[in-house]
Amino acid sequence: MSFRLSQRDKDIIGFINQFRAVDRDSLIELFFKQLKSPVNACNSVMVRLYRLGLIERTQQYSPTVYLPVAAKIKKNSQKILHFLSILDIYKQMCTYSAPKQVIVEDKPTGRKGGIEPDLFCIFKGSPFWVEIQRNQYSEQKMQAKINLYEEFFFSDEWKTLHWQPEERAPIFPSVILITPVRYAVNSDHIKIIQVASIYELMEKYKSPNKQQRETKTKANNSSSVIRINLT
């Protein structure tokens, strides 16, 4: 069969391969919202890509969730909800600034038993490892997770990761715990941020100037810059 893919087709396939599981409404939001009939346009494109055998899909969820062709994920797997949680965090970031150097299920140590954050990205100029806690864990288990980050910090291996800036000293990413529960974890060496969402993160690190302006007036804050200080 002879067919030609548009750049948007390629971008959608690449995005699904990257995030492992992507629901239809997220595709509409990210690739079709500027069109006159975004739902119809998305449905048409996704049916075509599915019939061409370029993506998989599962209708165990509503709306439909799309998967990579080579994915080793059962179509009713709970792992799909895990990947959708990662996608949701990514979309929250996109409402402020598109993250760069995005890695889903990053494995920076390259070996089993090391840190395995759900997401790595450079967001608003700062590197982050994101841990999404959908279930509640014990304090001991969470501290053990933080201890693994400390072990990696002392290994110095992180200084040679491909995304490190060439023009300045290496940066160890802050660790964001996305959780509705606050854990009594601590580290003297790495920055740990516990928030329920990226929206809470951005509110927490809102610049002082913006906070002052919002106190005076809520008429116009679109020009405010939100900065996340790693120091």
mmCIF file of C-alpha atoms in Angstrom:
data_model
loop_
_atom_site.group_PDB
_atom_site.id
_atom_site.type_symbol
_atom_site.label_atom_id
_atom_site.label_comp_id
_atom_site.label_asym_id
_atom_site.label_seq_id
_atom_site.Cartn_x
_atom_site.Cartn_y
_atom_site.Cartn_z
ATOM 1 C CA MET A 1 0.000 0.000 0.000
ATOM 2 C CA SER A 2 1.307 3.406 -0.982
ATOM 3 C CA PHE A 3 0.553 6.294 1.326
ATOM 4 C CA ARG A 4 2.059 9.579 2.358
ATOM 5 C CA LEU A 5 2.172 10.812 5.936
ATOM 6 C CA SER A 6 1.844 14.479 6.778
ATOM 7 C CA GLN A 7 4.202 16.079 9.290
ATOM 8 C CA ARG A 8 1.339 16.095 11.785
ATOM 9 C CA ASP A 9 0.847 12.344 11.244
ATOM 10 C CA LYS A 10 4.531 11.774 11.978
ATOM 11 C CA ASP A 11 4.399 14.036 15.029
ATOM 12 C CA ILE A 12 1.387 12.170 16.429
ATOM 13 C CA ILE A 13 2.994 8.761 15.907
ATOM 14 C CA GLY A 14 6.214 9.985 17.500
ATOM 15 C CA PHE A 15 4.315 11.437 20.438
ATOM 16 C CA ILE A 16 2.445 8.171 21.050
ATOM 17 C CA ASN A 17 5.719 6.247 20.862
ATOM 18 C CA GLN A 18 7.258 8.654 23.363
ATOM 19 C CA PHE A 19 4.452 8.654 25.955
ATOM 20 C CA ARG A 20 3.367 5.008 25.412
ATOM 21 C CA ALA A 21 -0.352 5.726 25.960
ATOM 22 C CA VAL A 22 -2.216 8.813 24.758
ATOM 23 C CA ASP A 23 -5.950 9.388 24.998
ATOM 24 C CA ARG A 24 -7.937 10.932 22.180
ATOM 25 C CA ASP A 25 -8.828 14.127 24.075
ATOM 26 C CA SER A 26 -5.150 14.821 24.749
ATOM 27 C CA LEU A 27 -4.417 14.440 21.038
ATOM 28 C CA ILE A 28 -7.190 16.927 20.287
ATOM 29 C CA GLU A 29 -5.737 19.377 22.798
ATOM 30 C CA LEU A 30 -2.171 19.041 21.546
ATOM 31 C CA PHE A 31 -2.608 18.644 17.782
ATOM 32 C CA PHE A 32 -6.097 19.661 16.650
ATOM 33 C CA LYS A 33 -7.534 22.380 18.895
ATOM 34 C CA GLN A 34 -6.825 25.128 16.355
ATOM 35 C CA LEU A 35 -9.084 23.499 13.740
ATOM 36 C CA LYS A 36 -12.756 24.306 13.137
ATOM 37 C CA SER A 37 -13.919 20.768 13.989
ATOM 38 C CA PRO A 38 -11.102 19.370 16.164
ATOM 39 C CA VAL A 39 -12.966 16.245 17.335
ATOM 40 C CA ASN A 40 -13.941 15.149 13.828
ATOM 41 C CA ALA A 41 -10.470 15.931 12.496
ATOM 42 C CA CYS A 42 -8.787 13.924 15.248
ATOM 43 C CA ASN A 43 -11.128 10.951 14.835
ATOM 44 C CA SER A 44 -10.515 10.896 11.103
ATOM 45 C CA VAL A 45 -6.728 11.017 11.426
ATOM 46 C CA MET A 46 -6.554 8.402 14.174
ATOM 47 C CA VAL A 47 -8.810 5.936 12.348
ATOM 48 C CA ARG A 48 -6.615 6.318 9.248
ATOM 49 C CA LEU A 49 -3.368 5.780 11.189
ATOM 50 C CA TYR A 50 -4.874 2.769 12.959
ATOM 51 C CA ARG A 51 -6.054 1.181 9.708
ATOM 52 C CA LEU A 52 -2.603 1.732 8.230
ATOM 53 C CA GLY A 53 -1.175 -0.281 11.132
ATOM 54 C CA LEU A 54 0.937 2.623 12.393
ATOM 55 C CA ILE A 55 -0.621 2.780 15.860
ATOM 56 C CA GLU A 56 -2.555 0.497 18.185
ATOM 57 C CA ARG A 57 -5.599 1.416 20.233
ATOM 58 C CA THR A 58 -7.629 0.205 23.181
ATOM 59 C CA GLN A 59 -11.280 0.971 23.754
ATOM 60 C CA GLN A 60 -11.136 -0.317 27.320
ATOM 61 C CA TYR A 61 -11.050 3.366 28.234
ATOM 62 C CA SER A 62 -13.237 6.260 27.219
ATOM 63 C CA PRO A 63 -12.147 8.211 25.270
ATOM 64 C CA THR A 64 -10.071 5.785 23.207
ATOM 65 C CA VAL A 65 -6.415 5.397 24.194
ATOM 66 C CA TYR A 66 -3.774 4.969 21.492
ATOM 67 C CA LEU A 67 -0.608 2.890 21.914
ATOM 68 C CA PRO A 68 2.589 2.261 19.928
ATOM 69 C CA VAL A 69 2.509 -0.656 17.525
ATOM 70 C CA ALA A 70 5.449 -2.319 19.255
ATOM 71 C CA ALA A 71 4.161 -1.680 22.768
ATOM 72 C CA LYS A 72 4.276 -4.629 25.128
ATOM 73 C CA ILE A 73 1.294 -3.293 27.060
ATOM 74 C CA LYS A 74 -1.890 -5.297 27.422
ATOM 75 C CA LYS A 75 -4.864 -3.269 26.298
ATOM 76 C CA ASN A 76 -6.481 -3.582 29.726
ATOM 77 C CA SER A 77 -3.263 -3.047 31.689
ATOM 78 C CA GLN A 78 -3.158 -0.734 34.722
ATOM 79 C CA LYS A 79 0.149 0.479 33.268
ATOM 80 C CA ILE A 80 -1.910 2.544 30.829
ATOM 81 C CA LEU A 81 -3.213 4.670 33.714
ATOM 82 C CA HIS A 82 0.394 5.190 34.803
ATOM 83 C CA PHE A 83 1.382 6.520 31.380
ATOM 84 C CA LEU A 84 -1.731 8.708 31.222
ATOM 85 C CA SER A 85 -0.689 10.230 34.563
ATOM 86 C CA ILE A 86 2.693 11.122 33.085
ATOM 87 C CA LEU A 87 0.972 12.622 30.056
ATOM 88 C CA ASP A 88 -1.254 14.711 32.315
ATOM 89 C CA ILE A 89 1.777 16.197 34.090
ATOM 90 C CA TYR A 90 3.338 16.992 30.714
ATOM 91 C CA LYS A 91 0.139 18.751 29.584
ATOM 92 C CA GLN A 92 0.037 20.768 32.801
ATOM 93 C CA MET A 93 3.569 21.958 32.070
ATOM 94 C CA CYS A 94 2.584 22.874 28.521
ATOM 95 C CA THR A 95 0.026 25.360 29.823
ATOM 96 C CA TYR A 96 3.007 27.424 31.040
ATOM 97 C CA SER A 97 5.885 26.462 28.754
ATOM 98 C CA ALA A 98 6.614 23.442 26.569
ATOM 99 C CA PRO A 99 9.131 21.197 28.369
ATOM 100 C CA LYS A 100 12.335 20.297 26.545
ATOM 101 C CA GLN A 101 14.484 17.132 26.517
ATOM 102 C CA VAL A 102 11.456 15.084 27.629
ATOM 103 C CA ILE A 103 12.216 11.487 28.660
ATOM 104 C CA VAL A 104 9.364 9.233 29.809
ATOM 105 C CA GLU A 105 10.444 6.664 32.406
ATOM 106 C CA ASP A 106 13.994 7.948 32.486
ATOM 107 C CA LYS A 107 16.724 5.527 33.588
ATOM 108 C CA PRO A 108 19.756 7.803 33.952
ATOM 109 C CA THR A 109 21.914 5.261 35.789
ATOM 110 C CA GLY A 110 21.506 2.746 32.966
ATOM 111 C CA ARG A 111 21.300 -0.133 35.399
ATOM 112 C CA LYS A 112 18.653 -1.945 37.401
ATOM 113 C CA GLY A 113 18.180 -0.774 40.947
ATOM 114 C CA GLY A 114 19.019 2.861 40.262
ATOM 115 C CA ILE A 115 16.658 5.813 40.132
ATOM 116 C CA GLU A 116 13.827 5.477 37.626
ATOM 117 C CA PRO A 117 11.863 8.735 37.578
ATOM 118 C CA ASP A 118 8.581 8.759 35.697
ATOM 119 C CA LEU A 119 9.624 11.819 33.736
ATOM 120 C CA PHE A 120 12.680 13.937 33.057
ATOM 121 C CA CYS A 121 12.436 17.311 31.396
ATOM 122 C CA ILE A 122 13.851 20.783 31.315
ATOM 123 C CA PHE A 123 10.960 23.012 32.303
ATOM 124 C CA LYS A 124 11.223 26.800 32.201
ATOM 125 C CA GLY A 125 14.997 26.511 32.017
ATOM 126 C CA SER A 126 15.450 24.124 34.966
ATOM 127 C CA PRO A 127 15.983 20.328 34.907
ATOM 128 C CA PHE A 128 13.573 18.129 36.853
ATOM 129 C CA TRP A 129 13.017 14.496 37.629
ATOM 130 C CA VAL A 130 9.351 13.853 38.325
ATOM 131 C CA GLU A 131 8.004 11.039 40.493
ATOM 132 C CA ILE A 132 4.232 10.562 40.256
ATOM 133 C CA GLN A 133 2.816 8.820 43.319
ATOM 134 C CA ARG A 134 -0.678 7.568 42.485
ATOM 135 C CA ASN A 135 -0.706 5.348 45.580
ATOM 136 C CA GLN A 136 0.248 6.109 49.162
ATOM 137 C CA TYR A 137 3.501 4.615 50.396
ATOM 138 C CA SER A 138 5.230 4.403 53.765
ATOM 139 C CA GLU A 139 7.644 7.105 54.882
ATOM 140 C CA GLN A 140 10.428 4.509 54.848
ATOM 141 C CA LYS A 141 9.775 3.555 51.228
ATOM 142 C CA MET A 142 9.710 7.180 50.121
ATOM 143 C CA GLN A 143 12.920 7.979 51.979
ATOM 144 C CA ALA A 144 14.538 4.943 50.349
ATOM 145 C CA LYS A 145 13.585 6.420 46.979
ATOM 146 C CA ILE A 146 15.216 9.721 47.937
ATOM 147 C CA ASN A 147 18.303 7.855 49.158
ATOM 148 C CA LEU A 148 18.717 6.423 45.654
ATOM 149 C CA TYR A 149 18.796 9.959 44.265
ATOM 150 C CA GLU A 150 21.467 10.854 46.813
ATOM 151 C CA GLU A 151 23.528 7.822 45.774
ATOM 152 C CA PHE A 152 23.352 8.995 42.179
ATOM 153 C CA PHE A 153 24.305 12.510 43.247
ATOM 154 C CA PHE A 154 27.498 11.252 44.895
ATOM 155 C CA SER A 155 28.359 9.062 41.901
ATOM 156 C CA ASP A 156 29.010 12.140 39.733
ATOM 157 C CA GLU A 157 27.683 10.152 36.754
ATOM 158 C CA TRP A 158 24.918 12.719 36.322
ATOM 159 C CA LYS A 159 27.472 15.331 35.307
ATOM 160 C CA THR A 160 27.906 13.679 31.904
ATOM 161 C CA LEU A 161 24.219 13.176 31.008
ATOM 162 C CA HIS A 162 23.542 14.288 27.453
ATOM 163 C CA TRP A 163 21.291 17.213 28.366
ATOM 164 C CA GLN A 164 23.817 18.918 30.663
ATOM 165 C CA PRO A 165 24.730 22.440 29.470
ATOM 166 C CA GLU A 166 28.103 22.717 27.768
ATOM 167 C CA GLU A 167 28.680 26.341 28.647
ATOM 168 C CA ARG A 168 28.302 26.098 32.434
ATOM 169 C CA ALA A 169 28.696 23.782 35.423
ATOM 170 C CA PRO A 170 26.532 20.624 35.500
ATOM 171 C CA ILE A 171 23.211 20.816 37.338
ATOM 172 C CA PHE A 172 21.638 18.052 39.399
ATOM 173 C CA PRO A 173 17.887 18.139 38.718
ATOM 174 C CA SER A 174 15.381 18.962 41.406
ATOM 175 C CA VAL A 175 13.069 16.063 42.266
ATOM 176 C CA ILE A 176 9.349 16.775 42.077
ATOM 177 C CA LEU A 177 7.091 14.400 43.972
ATOM 178 C CA ILE A 178 3.587 14.674 42.530
ATOM 179 C CA THR A 179 1.508 13.471 45.446
ATOM 180 C CA PRO A 180 -1.576 14.508 47.427
ATOM 181 C CA VAL A 181 0.237 13.242 50.549
ATOM 182 C CA ARG A 182 3.176 15.073 52.119
ATOM 183 C CA TYR A 183 5.975 12.733 53.165
ATOM 184 C CA ALA A 184 8.549 13.464 55.868
ATOM 185 C CA VAL A 185 11.470 12.885 53.517
ATOM 186 C CA ASN A 186 14.591 14.983 53.444
ATOM 187 C CA SER A 187 17.970 15.399 51.821
ATOM 188 C CA ASP A 188 20.890 17.687 52.503
ATOM 189 C CA HIS A 189 22.109 17.355 48.935
ATOM 190 C CA ILE A 190 19.194 17.446 46.490
ATOM 191 C CA LYS A 191 16.160 19.688 46.170
ATOM 192 C CA ILE A 192 12.852 17.900 46.800
ATOM 193 C CA ILE A 193 9.554 19.541 45.946
ATOM 194 C CA GLN A 194 6.272 17.956 47.015
ATOM 195 C CA VAL A 195 3.154 19.208 45.240
ATOM 196 C CA ALA A 196 -0.160 17.763 44.136
ATOM 197 C CA SER A 197 0.147 19.169 40.611
ATOM 198 C CA ILE A 198 2.225 21.381 38.341
ATOM 199 C CA TYR A 199 -0.365 24.078 38.930
ATOM 200 C CA GLU A 200 0.515 24.009 42.633
ATOM 201 C CA LEU A 201 4.201 24.041 41.755
ATOM 202 C CA MET A 202 3.827 27.165 39.646
ATOM 203 C CA GLU A 203 1.775 28.884 42.319
ATOM 204 C CA LYS A 204 4.385 27.985 44.920
ATOM 205 C CA TYR A 205 7.261 29.393 42.886
ATOM 206 C CA LYS A 206 5.467 32.419 41.549
ATOM 207 C CA SER A 207 7.808 35.396 41.369
ATOM 208 C CA PRO A 208 7.508 37.925 44.244
ATOM 209 C CA ASN A 209 6.803 40.689 41.730
ATOM 210 C CA LYS A 210 3.826 38.798 40.391
ATOM 211 C CA GLN A 211 2.503 38.120 43.869
ATOM 212 C CA GLN A 212 2.690 41.832 44.643
ATOM 213 C CA ARG A 213 0.904 42.759 41.423
ATOM 214 C CA GLU A 214 -1.844 40.237 42.088
ATOM 215 C CA THR A 215 -2.339 41.707 45.528
ATOM 216 C CA LYS A 216 -2.879 45.123 43.959
ATOM 217 C CA THR A 217 -4.920 44.074 40.941
ATOM 218 C CA LYS A 218 -6.153 41.005 39.097
ATOM 219 C CA ALA A 219 -6.921 42.959 35.966
ATOM 220 C CA ASN A 220 -3.881 41.875 33.964
ATOM 221 C CA ASN A 221 -1.186 39.377 34.847
ATOM 222 C CA SER A 222 -0.473 37.874 31.448
ATOM 223 C CA SER A 223 2.971 39.474 31.220
ATOM 224 C CA SER A 224 4.195 38.044 34.518
ATOM 225 C CA VAL A 225 7.134 35.658 34.458
ATOM 226 C CA ILE A 226 7.202 32.652 36.753
ATOM 227 C CA ARG A 227 10.671 31.558 37.790
ATOM 228 C CA ILE A 228 11.734 28.411 39.586
ATOM 229 C CA ASN A 229 14.857 29.023 41.610
ATOM 230 C CA LEU A 230 17.088 25.989 42.040
ATOM 231 C CA THR A 231 19.590 27.688 44.341
#
